[in-house]
Amino acid sequence: MSDLTRMSAAQLAAAIASGEASATEVTNAHLERIAAVDDRVHAFLHVDAEGARAAALDVDERRSAGEPLGPLAGVPVGVKDIVVTRGVPTTAGSKILEGWRPPYDATIVERMRAAGLVMLGKTNLDEFAMGSSTEYSAYGPTYNPWDLGRIPGGSGGGSAAALAAYEAPLTVGTDTGGSIRQPGAVTGTVGAKPTYGGTSRYGLVAFSSSLDTPGPCARTVEDAALLHAVLAGHDPRDSTSIPQPVPDVVGAARQGATGDLTGVRLGLVREFGGEGAEAGVTAAFRDGLDALTKLGAEVVEVSCPNFQYALPAYYLIAPSECSSNLARFDGVRYGLRVGDDGNRALEEVMSLTREAGFGPEVKRRVIIGTYALSSGYYDAYYGQAQKVRTLITRDFTAAFERVDVLVSPTTPFVAFPLGSRTSDPYQMYLADLYTIPVNLYGGPAISVPCGLSEGLPVGFQIMAPTLADDRMYRVAAALESAVGTLTPGELS
C-alpha cells in the first residue's frame, strides 16, 4: 500500500473496512509523521498518543467482533484546541487556560468518538480564536507547510497545517469570521463552515456566540462532507442548534464529483470585484470560475451593496460578544491565578490574572467590545452593527432568489510572511474581507483550492443559503474534479 499518511480519509476508511490496514496501523503512521515533522510545523499543541492508540485498538477489536461501525471508523482526526475534550488539555491557545483538563467532551467530540474516529490531539490556534494568522497563539505560531516562513491562516492555522503536512487526514475547526475557510485557502486544503446552528456549539470555548460555528477541515471535498455528516445534527444542549435534518452533504459531494453542473447558477458578487485582491488571486479565481462554466454552470452578476460594511460591523459585534464571554476567566474557578497571596482583594487578583493570562489581541478586542457595550454607546455601536447585519442578511436573501450559490475568492491574498502584519491590526483583519459576510448572515460556505499564485495556494469560496449546505458541497466537488487537489513540496 502507498504511504498511509498520503491517503484521503475516504481511502483510509475503505482500507480499514476491507482489512487492508488496521486502525492501529493508520494511527501509528500518523503519530510517526507528527513526530517527524511537527517540530517544524507546530500544528499540534498536544498529542494524545496513548488515547489515540487505545481508540484505534477499540475500533480494531469491534471490527473483529463483527460490530457495525461508522463510515469513518478508525480514521484519525485532529481537533482545534478551542473544543473541550474530556481529560485532554484544552487551552484555547491561551496562558489563562494552561494545563486545564476539561471534565466533559463537546458534543462534536462525543459524536466523533461514537463514530469511531481516532483523536490524535489538539491543534494550535490564535488565542481564543481571535486572529487570522495563528501568530497570536500564546504557545507560538504555526508554520505553513507550503513555505515555513509564511502564515498558515487563522485562527485555525494548526488544523489546516496538520492537513497540508500530512499529519492528519481530517481536522476540526471553528469559524467565527473565516477561521476554517481562510486557513484552508492559504494551505491548499478544504475548509467548510456549516450553517450556523447546524453543528453544536456545546463544549466550544466561546468567542462570539452568535457567530461561532464548528466545522470540518480536510484535503478533499468528499472527506470534508464525510466529517460534516458526523459533526452535524440537532443538539438539545445548544439553544441555537437547529432542529432540522442534516442535508445530504456526502451525496451532494459525490454528485458534484461527476462534473455536471448543468442548470446551476453561480452568483458573482459585484462588490467583491474591486480593488483589494492580489492580481494572482483574481486570476486563479477566474480560472476556477471558467472551469465551473465548462461544467455547465451559469454565472450571474449580483449586487450585495451592504457587504462593504461587513468588516466594521463584524469588528463591533464579535469583540462585544467576546468581552462578555471572556468575563468568566477571572482566576477564581479554573485556569491561571496570579497574585493570590492572601493579602490582595479579589478584584486585584482578577486584574493580575487577566493581565498575565490574556495576550495582546484578546486584550484589544475585549477593550473594544467593552467600550461598544458601555452605557451611552451601546446603540451607537453594537446596536448599529446589528442593524447592518440585518441589511447584509437581506442582501443574501435577495441574491439567493436569483442564484443557487454565491462565489468569490476566499481571501484577497496568498499566505503572507510571518510577522509582516502583526504590527498593523487593520491589515490583519483584511484577511477576512470575503469570509465575514456569510458569518453575519449565518449561511454555509466552503473554501476549495482553485490554483496557485506565486507558487502559493489560492482558495475559491462558495456560499449557499442557510440549511442548503449540500449545494456548496456539490459545486465544490465539481470544481475539485476540474482543477484537482494541491500538494505542497515535502518538508525538508
XYZ file of C-alpha atoms in Angstrom:
492
model
C 0.000 0.000 0.000
C 1.031 3.606 -0.534
C 2.053 5.763 2.428
C -0.950 5.731 4.760
C -0.472 9.401 5.629
C -0.935 10.430 1.974
C -4.306 8.717 1.601
C -7.611 10.547 1.890
C -9.947 9.857 4.782
C -12.317 8.019 2.428
C -9.450 5.831 1.184
C -8.269 5.120 4.720
C -11.784 4.219 5.831
C -12.113 1.811 2.900
C -8.723 0.238 3.634
C -9.615 -0.262 7.298
C -13.046 -1.671 6.462
C -11.587 -4.153 3.958
C -8.816 -5.283 6.285
C -6.017 -3.947 4.083
C -4.894 -1.850 7.046
C -5.857 -1.754 10.694
C -6.908 1.376 12.572
C -3.840 0.860 14.760
C -1.521 0.867 11.732
C -3.150 4.011 10.370
C -2.946 5.770 13.732
C 0.695 4.817 14.283
C 1.603 6.068 10.811
C 0.155 9.490 11.584
C 1.704 9.647 15.057
C 5.078 8.873 13.464
C 4.500 11.612 10.895
C 3.695 14.112 13.642
C 6.877 13.135 15.494
C 8.891 13.566 12.305
C 7.671 16.997 11.133
C 5.717 18.858 13.801
C 8.812 20.376 15.355
C 8.953 22.478 12.168
C 5.215 22.977 11.549
C 3.902 23.260 15.136
C 0.389 22.285 14.101
C -0.307 20.497 17.400
C -0.333 21.870 20.928
C -0.922 18.449 22.475
C -0.584 14.962 21.008
C -2.599 12.300 22.814
C -0.673 9.271 21.548
C -1.860 6.956 24.311
C -5.509 7.908 23.857
C -5.260 7.624 20.079
C -3.760 4.139 20.188
C -6.398 2.995 22.673
C -9.210 4.323 20.463
C -7.709 2.681 17.372
C -7.372 -0.661 19.165
C -11.005 -0.421 20.239
C -12.069 0.058 16.602
C -9.985 -2.941 15.511
C -11.455 -5.122 18.234
C -15.020 -4.074 17.447
C -14.472 -4.741 13.757
C -13.036 -8.179 14.515
C -16.128 -8.893 16.617
C -18.343 -8.026 13.668
C -19.903 -4.938 15.226
C -21.398 -2.351 12.828
C -19.152 0.721 12.558
C -19.494 4.152 11.039
C -18.053 5.091 7.639
C -15.086 6.909 9.217
C -14.308 4.371 11.954
C -10.574 4.183 12.589
C -9.717 7.376 10.705
C -7.542 9.833 12.694
C -8.634 13.405 13.346
C -7.057 16.485 14.910
C -9.224 18.830 16.978
C -8.797 22.591 17.279
C -7.845 23.398 20.849
C -10.901 25.540 21.462
C -13.089 22.421 21.570
C -13.228 20.822 25.010
C -12.048 17.230 25.318
C -12.504 15.172 28.473
C -9.206 14.618 30.255
C -7.157 16.112 27.402
C -5.637 19.613 27.813
C -7.771 22.404 26.344
C -6.048 25.791 26.344
C -7.808 27.815 23.601
C -4.263 28.904 22.746
C -4.147 30.999 25.920
C -1.954 31.021 29.015
C -5.053 31.658 31.110
C -6.189 28.053 30.475
C -2.760 26.410 30.511
C -2.976 22.906 31.942
C -6.794 22.811 32.135
C -8.224 19.340 31.525
C -11.996 19.518 30.998
C -14.283 17.048 32.802
C -16.505 16.569 29.731
C -16.487 16.321 25.931
C -18.008 18.796 23.497
C -20.992 17.406 21.593
C -18.999 17.216 18.354
C -16.245 15.273 20.160
C -18.833 12.868 21.562
C -20.157 12.335 18.043
C -16.701 11.693 16.611
C -15.871 9.216 19.348
C -19.211 7.440 18.782
C -18.446 7.266 15.043
C -15.105 5.595 15.770
C -12.824 8.456 14.745
C -9.436 8.438 16.464
C -8.446 11.757 18.048
C -4.729 12.417 17.584
C -4.576 15.574 19.677
C -5.313 19.292 19.832
C -4.251 21.771 17.144
C -2.832 25.261 17.510
C -4.854 28.454 17.061
C -4.849 32.170 17.658
C -5.689 32.773 21.303
C -9.433 32.218 21.850
C -9.734 32.025 18.029
C -9.019 35.750 17.688
C -6.726 36.236 14.726
C -6.083 35.484 11.078
C -2.582 34.024 11.127
C -2.158 31.779 14.227
C 0.600 34.184 15.298
C -1.431 35.173 18.359
C -1.220 31.750 19.991
C 0.336 32.026 23.443
C 2.336 28.888 22.592
C 3.982 30.153 19.429
C 2.919 30.338 15.774
C 2.164 27.520 13.357
C 4.113 27.457 10.071
C 2.652 26.936 6.601
C 3.921 23.647 5.080
C 3.992 25.331 1.652
C 6.571 27.824 2.958
C 7.674 27.639 6.577
C 8.334 31.374 6.566
C 4.660 32.139 5.967
C 1.448 32.023 7.990
C -0.994 29.082 7.729
C -4.004 31.342 8.183
C -6.072 31.742 11.285
C -7.464 31.367 13.686
C -7.387 27.654 12.886
C -3.959 27.512 11.284
C -2.983 24.413 13.246
C -5.884 22.376 11.861
C -5.119 23.436 8.278
C -1.346 22.989 8.567
C -1.780 19.484 10.023
C -3.617 18.511 6.838
C -1.119 20.111 4.472
C 1.782 18.468 6.333
C 0.053 15.042 6.202
C -0.067 14.833 9.985
C -3.811 14.094 9.912
C -6.329 13.250 7.162
C -9.105 15.172 8.934
C -9.267 18.025 11.420
C -11.964 20.046 13.128
C -12.013 23.834 13.163
C -14.325 26.642 14.232
C -15.395 29.540 12.029
C -16.410 32.892 13.538
C -15.326 35.198 10.723
C -13.491 32.828 8.382
C -11.287 30.776 10.707
C -11.914 27.495 8.858
C -12.032 28.824 5.295
C -9.140 31.300 5.320
C -6.578 28.765 6.666
C -7.884 26.264 4.104
C -7.327 28.793 1.321
C -3.714 29.601 2.199
C -2.692 25.988 2.843
C -4.338 24.447 -0.231
C -6.842 22.423 1.792
C -10.637 22.301 2.082
C -12.435 24.101 4.900
C -16.210 24.131 5.372
C -18.327 26.370 7.608
C -21.749 24.748 8.117
C -24.966 26.695 8.564
C -24.914 28.436 11.952
C -26.765 26.124 14.317
C -26.204 23.123 12.079
C -23.331 21.923 14.270
C -23.464 22.137 18.053
C -21.559 24.818 19.958
C -21.897 22.901 23.228
C -18.361 22.456 24.517
C -16.769 25.192 22.449
C -14.843 27.779 24.443
C -17.000 30.744 23.451
C -15.624 33.679 21.469
C -18.639 35.243 19.723
C -21.731 33.217 20.487
C -23.889 34.436 17.590
C -21.160 33.590 15.064
C -19.073 30.607 16.303
C -19.580 27.540 14.105
C -17.581 24.276 14.305
C -16.921 22.502 11.034
C -14.764 20.070 9.069
C -11.321 20.551 7.514
C -9.879 18.052 5.040
C -7.751 17.607 1.920
C -10.701 16.680 -0.320
C -14.304 17.826 -0.570
C -15.649 14.289 -0.060
C -13.624 13.928 3.148
C -14.974 17.241 4.447
C -18.520 16.100 3.684
C -17.993 12.779 5.457
C -16.786 14.554 8.612
C -19.546 17.177 8.310
C -22.121 14.368 8.385
C -20.643 13.104 11.670
C -20.484 16.527 13.346
C -23.873 17.907 12.308
C -27.319 17.460 13.787
C -29.594 18.913 16.430
C -28.290 19.129 19.987
C -30.752 19.989 22.778
C -27.829 21.217 24.918
C -27.213 24.072 22.462
C -30.050 26.611 22.456
C -29.048 27.826 18.985
C -28.972 24.324 17.455
C -31.426 23.920 14.556
C -33.910 21.030 14.919
C -33.800 20.144 11.229
C -32.478 17.110 9.325
C -28.853 17.332 8.148
C -28.678 17.908 4.368
C -27.187 15.019 2.376
C -23.777 16.629 2.075
C -21.977 13.374 1.229
C -24.381 12.573 -1.602
C -24.062 16.129 -2.903
C -20.267 15.940 -2.888
C -20.330 12.674 -4.811
C -22.838 14.094 -7.282
C -20.631 17.127 -7.827
C -17.594 14.926 -8.412
C -19.283 13.651 -11.602
C -18.577 17.073 -13.070
C -22.086 18.063 -14.143
C -23.350 21.484 -13.041
C -25.962 21.939 -15.737
C -28.574 24.440 -14.577
C -26.616 25.647 -11.533
C -26.481 29.447 -11.254
C -23.372 30.982 -9.684
C -23.671 34.499 -8.268
C -20.602 36.663 -8.792
C -20.676 39.382 -6.125
C -20.069 42.751 -7.775
C -18.808 44.318 -4.546
C -16.011 41.740 -4.320
C -14.703 42.616 -7.767
C -12.986 45.886 -6.948
C -9.513 46.672 -5.730
C -8.021 44.800 -2.808
C -7.324 41.326 -4.145
C -3.885 40.446 -5.481
C -3.751 40.012 -9.248
C -2.639 36.388 -8.936
C -5.539 35.590 -6.617
C -8.023 37.167 -9.022
C -6.531 35.250 -11.952
C -6.727 31.899 -10.151
C -10.298 32.618 -9.088
C -11.265 33.477 -12.673
C -9.704 30.227 -13.859
C -11.814 28.369 -11.304
C -14.925 30.206 -12.476
C -14.149 29.298 -16.082
C -13.764 25.654 -15.062
C -17.220 25.683 -13.486
C -18.862 27.238 -16.545
C -17.340 24.492 -18.695
C -19.161 22.015 -16.446
C -22.469 23.675 -17.312
C -22.855 26.336 -14.615
C -24.193 29.791 -15.454
C -22.575 32.917 -13.984
C -24.865 35.767 -12.919
C -23.539 39.038 -11.514
C -25.358 40.082 -8.341
C -25.089 43.181 -6.201
C -24.852 42.976 -2.418
C -24.342 46.658 -1.555
C -24.141 46.215 2.200
C -21.257 43.719 2.058
C -18.903 46.702 2.193
C -19.975 47.278 5.797
C -19.448 43.687 6.909
C -15.893 44.128 8.181
C -16.597 47.084 10.516
C -19.885 45.519 11.665
C -18.124 42.259 12.496
C -15.390 44.045 14.434
C -18.036 45.577 16.670
C -20.270 42.517 17.111
C -17.547 39.916 17.693
C -15.498 41.955 20.213
C -18.682 42.923 22.069
C -19.675 39.288 22.470
C -16.118 38.274 23.345
C -15.909 40.883 26.100
C -18.980 39.304 27.657
C -17.886 35.681 27.151
C -14.343 36.138 28.439
C -15.503 37.715 31.689
C -15.719 34.153 33.061
C -11.909 33.883 33.067
C -11.348 35.504 36.425
C -8.778 33.241 38.089
C -11.340 32.058 40.632
C -12.893 28.879 39.245
C -10.324 27.333 36.908
C -7.214 28.115 34.931
C -4.453 30.569 35.799
C -4.495 32.507 39.070
C -1.967 35.270 39.761
C -1.350 37.284 42.925
C -3.465 35.252 45.345
C -1.119 35.633 48.288
C -3.777 36.205 50.935
C -3.168 39.957 51.022
C -4.836 41.088 47.788
C -8.514 41.732 47.205
C -10.447 39.599 44.682
C -10.590 42.433 42.138
C -6.813 42.808 42.183
C -6.266 39.063 41.745
C -8.664 39.076 38.795
C -6.851 42.026 37.230
C -3.398 40.480 37.681
C -4.624 37.135 36.327
C -6.069 38.701 33.182
C -3.012 40.872 32.665
C -0.760 37.807 32.748
C -3.139 35.371 31.080
C -4.539 37.263 28.087
C -2.436 38.160 25.050
C -2.414 41.486 23.161
C -5.076 40.676 20.545
C -7.513 39.337 23.142
C -6.998 42.437 25.283
C -7.531 44.648 22.234
C -10.835 43.008 21.403
C -12.077 42.906 24.993
C -11.398 46.644 25.335
C -13.159 47.428 22.034
C -16.123 45.254 22.940
C -16.466 46.595 26.474
C -16.427 50.156 25.129
C -19.018 49.327 22.450
C -21.358 47.845 25.073
C -20.884 50.589 27.642
C -23.681 52.897 28.739
C -24.299 55.629 26.192
C -22.503 53.835 23.375
C -24.470 50.558 23.001
C -26.975 51.913 20.461
C -24.349 53.900 18.573
C -22.024 50.943 18.066
C -23.336 47.438 18.842
C -26.923 48.374 18.004
C -25.941 49.927 14.678
C -23.748 46.961 13.803
C -26.681 44.615 14.354
C -28.794 46.751 12.011
C -26.078 46.428 9.369
C -26.120 42.676 9.978
C -29.823 42.669 9.093
C -29.119 44.565 5.868
C -26.398 42.058 4.911
C -28.838 39.197 5.570
C -31.329 40.890 3.242
C -28.625 41.141 0.565
C -28.025 37.396 0.801
C -31.737 36.624 0.720
C -32.258 38.765 -2.386
C -29.221 37.258 -4.117
C -30.361 33.689 -3.464
C -33.662 34.441 -5.180
C -31.640 34.796 -8.403
C -28.814 32.263 -7.957
C -28.112 28.937 -6.265
C -24.779 29.884 -4.661
C -22.503 32.912 -4.421
C -18.812 32.669 -5.306
C -15.722 34.745 -4.544
C -12.049 34.341 -3.712
C -11.711 33.121 -0.122
C -9.044 35.671 0.775
C -7.688 38.744 -1.023
C -4.101 37.490 -0.856
C -1.973 34.385 -0.523
C -0.189 33.434 2.696
C 1.876 36.399 3.853
C 5.249 36.234 5.649
C 5.240 35.646 9.390
C 5.465 38.907 11.321
C 4.565 41.119 8.378
C 1.129 42.206 9.675
C 1.167 41.775 13.440
C 2.014 45.462 13.940
C -0.994 46.595 11.860
C -4.262 45.023 13.097
C -6.293 46.523 10.242
C -4.142 44.844 7.599
C -4.521 41.576 9.521
C -8.305 41.994 9.650
C -8.454 42.401 5.853
C -7.635 38.687 5.539
C -11.305 38.065 6.403
C -12.745 40.609 3.961
C -14.528 37.998 1.815
C -15.364 35.476 4.535
C -17.089 37.650 7.140
C -20.385 38.469 5.329
C -21.635 34.870 5.362
C -20.906 34.597 9.107
C -23.109 37.629 9.757
C -25.814 36.005 7.601
C -25.460 32.553 9.181
C -25.299 30.531 5.984
C -22.825 27.816 4.995
C -19.650 28.402 2.976
C -16.692 26.341 1.841
C -13.193 27.091 0.563
C -11.676 24.753 -2.017
C -8.309 25.177 -3.805
C -8.512 26.642 -7.309
C -4.860 27.125 -8.248
C -1.610 28.843 -7.342
C -0.328 32.408 -7.267
C 3.426 32.896 -6.893
C 3.637 29.189 -6.087
C 1.194 29.502 -3.158
C -2.399 28.203 -2.890
C -5.488 30.259 -3.708
C -8.924 29.433 -2.295
C -12.280 29.576 -4.089
C -15.230 30.339 -1.772
C -18.747 29.006 -2.356
C -21.588 30.398 -0.216
C -25.067 28.860 -0.014
C -28.408 29.679 1.638
C -29.000 28.606 5.230
C -29.649 24.861 5.539
C -28.531 24.341 1.919
C -25.079 23.051 2.854
C -25.429 20.346 0.203
C -25.378 22.958 -2.576
C -21.931 24.228 -1.654
C -20.548 20.687 -1.484
C -21.878 19.870 -4.949
C -20.244 22.916 -6.531
C -17.022 22.491 -4.529
C -16.651 18.853 -5.575
C -17.271 19.786 -9.194
C -14.517 22.413 -9.029
C -12.172 19.911 -7.394
C -12.900 17.390 -10.160
C -11.963 20.017 -12.735
C -8.816 21.544 -11.211
C -7.611 18.738 -8.898
C -6.141 18.965 -5.420
C -2.941 20.771 -4.429
C 0.129 19.096 -2.969
C 2.877 21.026 -1.143
C 6.502 20.074 -1.512
C 7.995 17.665 1.007
C 9.186 19.330 4.212
C 12.967 19.493 4.160
